[in-house]
PDB file of C-alpha atoms in Angstrom:
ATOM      1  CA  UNK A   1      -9.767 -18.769  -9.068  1.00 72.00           C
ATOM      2  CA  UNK A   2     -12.781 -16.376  -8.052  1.00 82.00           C
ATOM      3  CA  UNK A   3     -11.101 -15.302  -4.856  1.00 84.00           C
ATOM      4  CA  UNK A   4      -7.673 -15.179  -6.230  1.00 82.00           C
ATOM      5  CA  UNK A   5      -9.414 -12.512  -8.644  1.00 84.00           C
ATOM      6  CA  UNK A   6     -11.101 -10.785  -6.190  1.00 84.00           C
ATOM      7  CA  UNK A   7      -7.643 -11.039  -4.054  1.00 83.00           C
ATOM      8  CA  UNK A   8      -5.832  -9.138  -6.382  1.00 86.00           C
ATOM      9  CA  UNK A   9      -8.550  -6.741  -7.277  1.00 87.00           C
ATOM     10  CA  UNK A  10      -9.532  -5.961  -3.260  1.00 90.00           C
ATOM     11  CA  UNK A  11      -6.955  -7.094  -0.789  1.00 93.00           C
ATOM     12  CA  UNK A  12      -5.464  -3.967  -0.367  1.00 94.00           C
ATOM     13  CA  UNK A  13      -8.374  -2.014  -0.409  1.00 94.00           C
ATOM     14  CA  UNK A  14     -10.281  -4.312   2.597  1.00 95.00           C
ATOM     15  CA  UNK A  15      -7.580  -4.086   4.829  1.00 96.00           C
ATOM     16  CA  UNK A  16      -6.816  -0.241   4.101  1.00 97.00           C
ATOM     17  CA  UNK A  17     -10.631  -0.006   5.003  1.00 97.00           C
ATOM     18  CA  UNK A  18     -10.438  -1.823   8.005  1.00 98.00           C
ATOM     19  CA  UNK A  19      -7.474  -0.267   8.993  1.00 98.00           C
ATOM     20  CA  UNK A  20      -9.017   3.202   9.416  1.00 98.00           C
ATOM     21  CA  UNK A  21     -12.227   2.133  10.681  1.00 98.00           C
ATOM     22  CA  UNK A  22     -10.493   0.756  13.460  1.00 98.00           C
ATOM     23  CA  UNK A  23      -8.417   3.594  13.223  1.00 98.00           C
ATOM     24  CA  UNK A  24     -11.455   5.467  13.838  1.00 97.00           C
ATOM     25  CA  UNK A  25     -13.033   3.674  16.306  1.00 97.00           C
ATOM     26  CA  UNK A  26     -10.024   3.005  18.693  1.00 97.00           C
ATOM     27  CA  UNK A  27     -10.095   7.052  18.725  1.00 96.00           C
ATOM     28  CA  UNK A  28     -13.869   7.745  19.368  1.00 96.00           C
ATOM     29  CA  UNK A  29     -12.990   4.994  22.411  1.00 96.00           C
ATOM     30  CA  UNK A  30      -9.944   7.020  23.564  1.00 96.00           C
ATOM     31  CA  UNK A  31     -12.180  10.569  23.293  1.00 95.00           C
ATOM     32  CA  UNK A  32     -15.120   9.038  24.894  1.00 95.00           C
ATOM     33  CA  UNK A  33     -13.600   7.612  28.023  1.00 95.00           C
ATOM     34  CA  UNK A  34     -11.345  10.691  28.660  1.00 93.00           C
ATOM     35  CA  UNK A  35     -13.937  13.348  28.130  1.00 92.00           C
ATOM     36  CA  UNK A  36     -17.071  11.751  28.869  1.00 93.00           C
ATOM     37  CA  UNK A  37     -16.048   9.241  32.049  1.00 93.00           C
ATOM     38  CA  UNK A  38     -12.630  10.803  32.359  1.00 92.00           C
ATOM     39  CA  UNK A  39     -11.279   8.172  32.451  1.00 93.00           C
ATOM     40  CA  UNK A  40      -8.161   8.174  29.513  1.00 91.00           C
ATOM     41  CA  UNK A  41      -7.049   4.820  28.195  1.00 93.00           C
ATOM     42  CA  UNK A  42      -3.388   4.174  28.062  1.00 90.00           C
ATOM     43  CA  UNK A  43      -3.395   2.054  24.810  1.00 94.00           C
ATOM     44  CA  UNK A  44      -5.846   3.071  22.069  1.00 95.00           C
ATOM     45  CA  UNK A  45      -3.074   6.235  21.148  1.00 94.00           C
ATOM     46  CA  UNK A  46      -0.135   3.459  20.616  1.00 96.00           C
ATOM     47  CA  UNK A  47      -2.554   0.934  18.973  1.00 97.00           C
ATOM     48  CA  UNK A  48      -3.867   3.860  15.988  1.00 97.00           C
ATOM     49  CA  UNK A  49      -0.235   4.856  15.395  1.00 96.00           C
ATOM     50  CA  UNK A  50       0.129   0.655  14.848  1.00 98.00           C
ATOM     51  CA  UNK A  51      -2.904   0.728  12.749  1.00 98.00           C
ATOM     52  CA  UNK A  52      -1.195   3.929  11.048  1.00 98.00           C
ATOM     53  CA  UNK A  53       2.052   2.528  10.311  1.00 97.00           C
ATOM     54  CA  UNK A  54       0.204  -0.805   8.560  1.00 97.00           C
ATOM     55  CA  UNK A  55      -1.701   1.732   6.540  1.00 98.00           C
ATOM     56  CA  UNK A  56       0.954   3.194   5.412  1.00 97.00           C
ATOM     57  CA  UNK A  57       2.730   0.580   3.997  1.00 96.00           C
ATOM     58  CA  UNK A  58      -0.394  -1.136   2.711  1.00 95.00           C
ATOM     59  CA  UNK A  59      -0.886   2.017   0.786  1.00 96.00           C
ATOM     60  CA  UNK A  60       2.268   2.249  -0.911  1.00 96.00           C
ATOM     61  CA  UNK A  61       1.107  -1.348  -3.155  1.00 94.00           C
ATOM     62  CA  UNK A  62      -2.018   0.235  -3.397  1.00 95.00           C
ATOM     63  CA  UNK A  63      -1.369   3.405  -4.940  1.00 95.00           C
ATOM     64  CA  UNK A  64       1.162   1.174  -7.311  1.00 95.00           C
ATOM     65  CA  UNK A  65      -2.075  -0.890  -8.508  1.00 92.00           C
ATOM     66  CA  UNK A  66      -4.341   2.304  -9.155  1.00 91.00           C
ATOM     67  CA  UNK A  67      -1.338   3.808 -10.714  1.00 89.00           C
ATOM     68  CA  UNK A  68      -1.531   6.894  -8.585  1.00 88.00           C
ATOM     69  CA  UNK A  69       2.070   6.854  -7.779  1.00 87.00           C
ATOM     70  CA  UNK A  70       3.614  10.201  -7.136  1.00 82.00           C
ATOM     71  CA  UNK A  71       5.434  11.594 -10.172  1.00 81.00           C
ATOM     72  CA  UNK A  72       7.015  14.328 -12.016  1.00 79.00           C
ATOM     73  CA  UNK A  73       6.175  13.676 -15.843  1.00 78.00           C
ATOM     74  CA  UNK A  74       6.665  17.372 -17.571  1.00 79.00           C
ATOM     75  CA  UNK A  75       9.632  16.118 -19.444  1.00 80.00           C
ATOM     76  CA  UNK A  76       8.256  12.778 -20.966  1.00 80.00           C
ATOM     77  CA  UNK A  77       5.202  14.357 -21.950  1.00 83.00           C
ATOM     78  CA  UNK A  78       7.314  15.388 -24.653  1.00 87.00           C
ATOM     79  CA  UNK A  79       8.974  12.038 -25.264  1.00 88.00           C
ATOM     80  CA  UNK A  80       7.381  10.086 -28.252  1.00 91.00           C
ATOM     81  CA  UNK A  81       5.259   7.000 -27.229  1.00 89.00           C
ATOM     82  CA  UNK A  82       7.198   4.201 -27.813  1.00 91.00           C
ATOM     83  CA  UNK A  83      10.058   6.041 -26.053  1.00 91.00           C
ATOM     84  CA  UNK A  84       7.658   7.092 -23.060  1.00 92.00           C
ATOM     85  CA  UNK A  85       6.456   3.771 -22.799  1.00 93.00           C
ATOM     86  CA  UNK A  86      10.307   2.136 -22.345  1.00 94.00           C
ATOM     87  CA  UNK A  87      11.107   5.023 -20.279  1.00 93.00           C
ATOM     88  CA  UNK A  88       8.251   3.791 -17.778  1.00 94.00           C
ATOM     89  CA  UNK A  89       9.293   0.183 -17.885  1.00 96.00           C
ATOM     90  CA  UNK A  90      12.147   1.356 -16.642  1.00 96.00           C
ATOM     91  CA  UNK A  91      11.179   3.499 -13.937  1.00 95.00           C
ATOM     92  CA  UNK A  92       9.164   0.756 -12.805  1.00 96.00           C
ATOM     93  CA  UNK A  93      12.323  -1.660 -12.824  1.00 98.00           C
ATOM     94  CA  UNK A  94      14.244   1.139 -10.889  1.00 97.00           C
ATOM     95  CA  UNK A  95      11.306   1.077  -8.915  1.00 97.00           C
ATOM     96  CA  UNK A  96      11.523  -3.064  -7.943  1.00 98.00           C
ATOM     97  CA  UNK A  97      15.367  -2.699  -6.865  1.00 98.00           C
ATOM     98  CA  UNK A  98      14.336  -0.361  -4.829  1.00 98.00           C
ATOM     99  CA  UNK A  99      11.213  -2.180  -3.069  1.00 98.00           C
ATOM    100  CA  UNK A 100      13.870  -5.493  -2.950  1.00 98.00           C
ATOM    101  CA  UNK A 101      16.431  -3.207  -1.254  1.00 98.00           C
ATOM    102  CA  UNK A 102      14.000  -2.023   0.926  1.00 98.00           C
ATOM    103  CA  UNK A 103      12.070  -5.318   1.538  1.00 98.00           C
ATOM    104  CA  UNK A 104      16.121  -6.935   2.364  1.00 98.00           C
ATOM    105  CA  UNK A 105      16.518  -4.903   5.356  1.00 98.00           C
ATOM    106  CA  UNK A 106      13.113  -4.976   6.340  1.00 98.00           C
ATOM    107  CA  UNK A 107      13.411  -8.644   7.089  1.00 98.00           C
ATOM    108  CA  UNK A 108      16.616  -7.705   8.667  1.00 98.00           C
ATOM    109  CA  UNK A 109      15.025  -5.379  11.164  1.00 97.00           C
ATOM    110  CA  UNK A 110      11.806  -8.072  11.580  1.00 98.00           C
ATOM    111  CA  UNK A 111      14.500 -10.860  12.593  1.00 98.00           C
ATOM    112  CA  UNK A 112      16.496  -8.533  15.056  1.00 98.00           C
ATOM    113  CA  UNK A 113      13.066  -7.668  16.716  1.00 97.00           C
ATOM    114  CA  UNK A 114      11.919 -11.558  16.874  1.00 97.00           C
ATOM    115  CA  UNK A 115      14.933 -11.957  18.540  1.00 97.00           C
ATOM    116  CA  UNK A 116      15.414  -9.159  20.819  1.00 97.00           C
ATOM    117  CA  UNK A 117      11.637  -9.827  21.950  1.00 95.00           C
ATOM    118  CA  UNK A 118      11.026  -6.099  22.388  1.00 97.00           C
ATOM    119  CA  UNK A 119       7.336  -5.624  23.316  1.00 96.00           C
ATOM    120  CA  UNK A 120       5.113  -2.332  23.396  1.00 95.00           C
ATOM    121  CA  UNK A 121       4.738  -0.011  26.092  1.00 94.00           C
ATOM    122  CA  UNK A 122       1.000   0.406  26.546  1.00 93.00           C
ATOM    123  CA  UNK A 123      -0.682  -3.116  24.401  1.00 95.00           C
ATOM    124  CA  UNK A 124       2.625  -5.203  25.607  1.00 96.00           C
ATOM    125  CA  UNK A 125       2.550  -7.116  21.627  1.00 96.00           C
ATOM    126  CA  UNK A 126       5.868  -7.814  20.551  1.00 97.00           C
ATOM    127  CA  UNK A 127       7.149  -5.297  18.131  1.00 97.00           C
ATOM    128  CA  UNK A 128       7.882  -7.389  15.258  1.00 97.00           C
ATOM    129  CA  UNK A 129       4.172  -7.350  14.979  1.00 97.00           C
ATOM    130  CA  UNK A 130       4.203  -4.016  13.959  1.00 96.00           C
ATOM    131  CA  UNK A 131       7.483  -4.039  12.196  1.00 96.00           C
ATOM    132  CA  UNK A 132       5.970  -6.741   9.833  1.00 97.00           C
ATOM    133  CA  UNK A 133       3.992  -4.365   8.113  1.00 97.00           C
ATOM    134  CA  UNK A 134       7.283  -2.958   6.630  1.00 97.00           C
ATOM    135  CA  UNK A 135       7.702  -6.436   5.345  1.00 97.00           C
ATOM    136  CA  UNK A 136       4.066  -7.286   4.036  1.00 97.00           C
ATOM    137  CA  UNK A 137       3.978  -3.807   2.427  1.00 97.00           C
ATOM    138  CA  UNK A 138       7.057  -4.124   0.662  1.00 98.00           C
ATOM    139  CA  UNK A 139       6.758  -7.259  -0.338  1.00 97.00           C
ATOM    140  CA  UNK A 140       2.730  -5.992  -1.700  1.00 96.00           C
ATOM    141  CA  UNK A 141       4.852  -3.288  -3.416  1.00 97.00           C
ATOM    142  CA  UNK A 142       7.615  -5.771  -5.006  1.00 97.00           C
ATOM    143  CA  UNK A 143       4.361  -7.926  -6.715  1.00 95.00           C
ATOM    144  CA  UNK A 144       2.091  -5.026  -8.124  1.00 96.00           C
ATOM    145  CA  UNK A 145       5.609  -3.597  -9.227  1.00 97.00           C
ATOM    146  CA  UNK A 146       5.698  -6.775 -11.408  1.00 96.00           C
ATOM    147  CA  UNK A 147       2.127  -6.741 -12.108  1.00 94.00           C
ATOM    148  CA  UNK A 148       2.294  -3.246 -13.498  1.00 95.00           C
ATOM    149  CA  UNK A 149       5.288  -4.027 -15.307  1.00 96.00           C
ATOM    150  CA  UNK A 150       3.585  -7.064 -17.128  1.00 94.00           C
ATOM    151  CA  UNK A 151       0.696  -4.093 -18.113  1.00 93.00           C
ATOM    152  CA  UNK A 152       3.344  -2.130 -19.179  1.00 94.00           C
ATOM    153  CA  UNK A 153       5.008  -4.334 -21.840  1.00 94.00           C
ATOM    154  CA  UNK A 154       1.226  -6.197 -22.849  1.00 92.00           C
ATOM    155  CA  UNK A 155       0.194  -2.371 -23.519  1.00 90.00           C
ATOM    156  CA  UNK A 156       3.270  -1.093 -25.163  1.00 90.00           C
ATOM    157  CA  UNK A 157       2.394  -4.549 -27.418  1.00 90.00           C
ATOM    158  CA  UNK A 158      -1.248  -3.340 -28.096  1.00 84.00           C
ATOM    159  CA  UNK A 159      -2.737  -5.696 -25.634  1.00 80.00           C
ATOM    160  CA  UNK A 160      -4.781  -4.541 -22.891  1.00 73.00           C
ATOM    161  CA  UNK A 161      -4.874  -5.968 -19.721  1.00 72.00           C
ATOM    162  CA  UNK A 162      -7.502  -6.468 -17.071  1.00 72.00           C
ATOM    163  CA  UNK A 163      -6.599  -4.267 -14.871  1.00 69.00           C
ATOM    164  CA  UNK A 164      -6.115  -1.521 -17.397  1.00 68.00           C
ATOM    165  CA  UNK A 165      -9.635  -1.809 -19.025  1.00 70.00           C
ATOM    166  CA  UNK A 166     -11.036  -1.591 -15.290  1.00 72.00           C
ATOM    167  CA  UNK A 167      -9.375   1.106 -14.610  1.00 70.00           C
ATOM    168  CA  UNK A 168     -10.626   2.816 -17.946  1.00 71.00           C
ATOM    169  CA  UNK A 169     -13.769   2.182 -17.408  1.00 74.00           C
ATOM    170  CA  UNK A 170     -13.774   3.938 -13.677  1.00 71.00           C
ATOM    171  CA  UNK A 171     -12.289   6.667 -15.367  1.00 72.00           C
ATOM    172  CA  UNK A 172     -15.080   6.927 -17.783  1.00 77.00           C
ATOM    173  CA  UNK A 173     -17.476   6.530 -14.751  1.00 78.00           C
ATOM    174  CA  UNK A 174     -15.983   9.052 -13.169  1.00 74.00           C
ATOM    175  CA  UNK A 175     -16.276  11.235 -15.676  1.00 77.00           C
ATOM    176  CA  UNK A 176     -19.802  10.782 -16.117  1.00 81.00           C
ATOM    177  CA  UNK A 177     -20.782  11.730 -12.910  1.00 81.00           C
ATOM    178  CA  UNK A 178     -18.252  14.590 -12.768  1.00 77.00           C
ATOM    179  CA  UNK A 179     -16.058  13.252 -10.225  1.00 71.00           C
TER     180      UNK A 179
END
């Protein structure tokens, strides 16, 4: 249960890490060899804008956990509460037809590439490698969607989750230290 827990408090954020420290590294490699030894790699370009492309899409679940989701809120600012709070619910359903939609053709554009057996100019990976991350991601994004709608009607109930009394308390944190 312990790394289930930590799972769904960190899995995101590891691999976003890792992500751009290989991100980072695989372009301090390319920069080295071509200014240094001149001698420019051919892959290290095409294997960031990979690494990109996963963090992208691992980011969109991630920014739906932290509840740092782009929005314009002026207008329900001046909704009551209890009206806000449905209103959000059912953003955040609007939300999960969209991530289904999107995670449907996704797995229609994974198959086609499994079966085509496209491959990569530079690495020579198959392609459906790095189309998978639309999958993954939207499938991420489909789970915290339901996750966050679960918060959504425990706190419009009066109960507090987990996840909401962490994320208070790094608020509070932050604002202690003037972040």
């Amino acid at each position: 249960m312990k790394i289930i827990r930590w799972l769904d408090k960190h899995f995101e954020e590891s691999v976003l890490i890792l992500l751009m420290i290989g991100i980072s590294c695989t372009m301090f490699l390319q920069v080295i060899m071509r200014y240094f030894f001149n001698m420019p790699l051919t892959w290290p370009e095409e294997l960031s804008r990979y690494m990109w492309i996963w963090t992208v899409f691992f980011s969109m679940s991630y920014t739906i956990y932290m509840r740092n989701m782009l929005r314009v809120d002026v207008l329900a600012e001046f909704l009551p509460e209890r009206v806000r709070q449905i209103l959000e619910i059912s953003i955040q359903f609007l939300s999960l037809g969209i991530y289904s939609v999107f995670a449907y053709y996704s797995l229609i554009v994974y198959r086609s590439l499994v079966i085509s057996g496209r491959v990569s100019p530079a690495l020579r990976i198959p392609m459906y490698l790095v189309y998978s991350a639309l999958c993954i991601g939207f499938f991420l994004s489909i789970v915290r969607t339901l996750q966050l709608i679960v918060e959504l009607v425990m706190e419009m109930r009066g109960r507090k989750s987990e996840h909401l009394k962490m994320m208070e308390e790094m608020q509070e944190t932050m604002k202690k230290e003037g972040i």
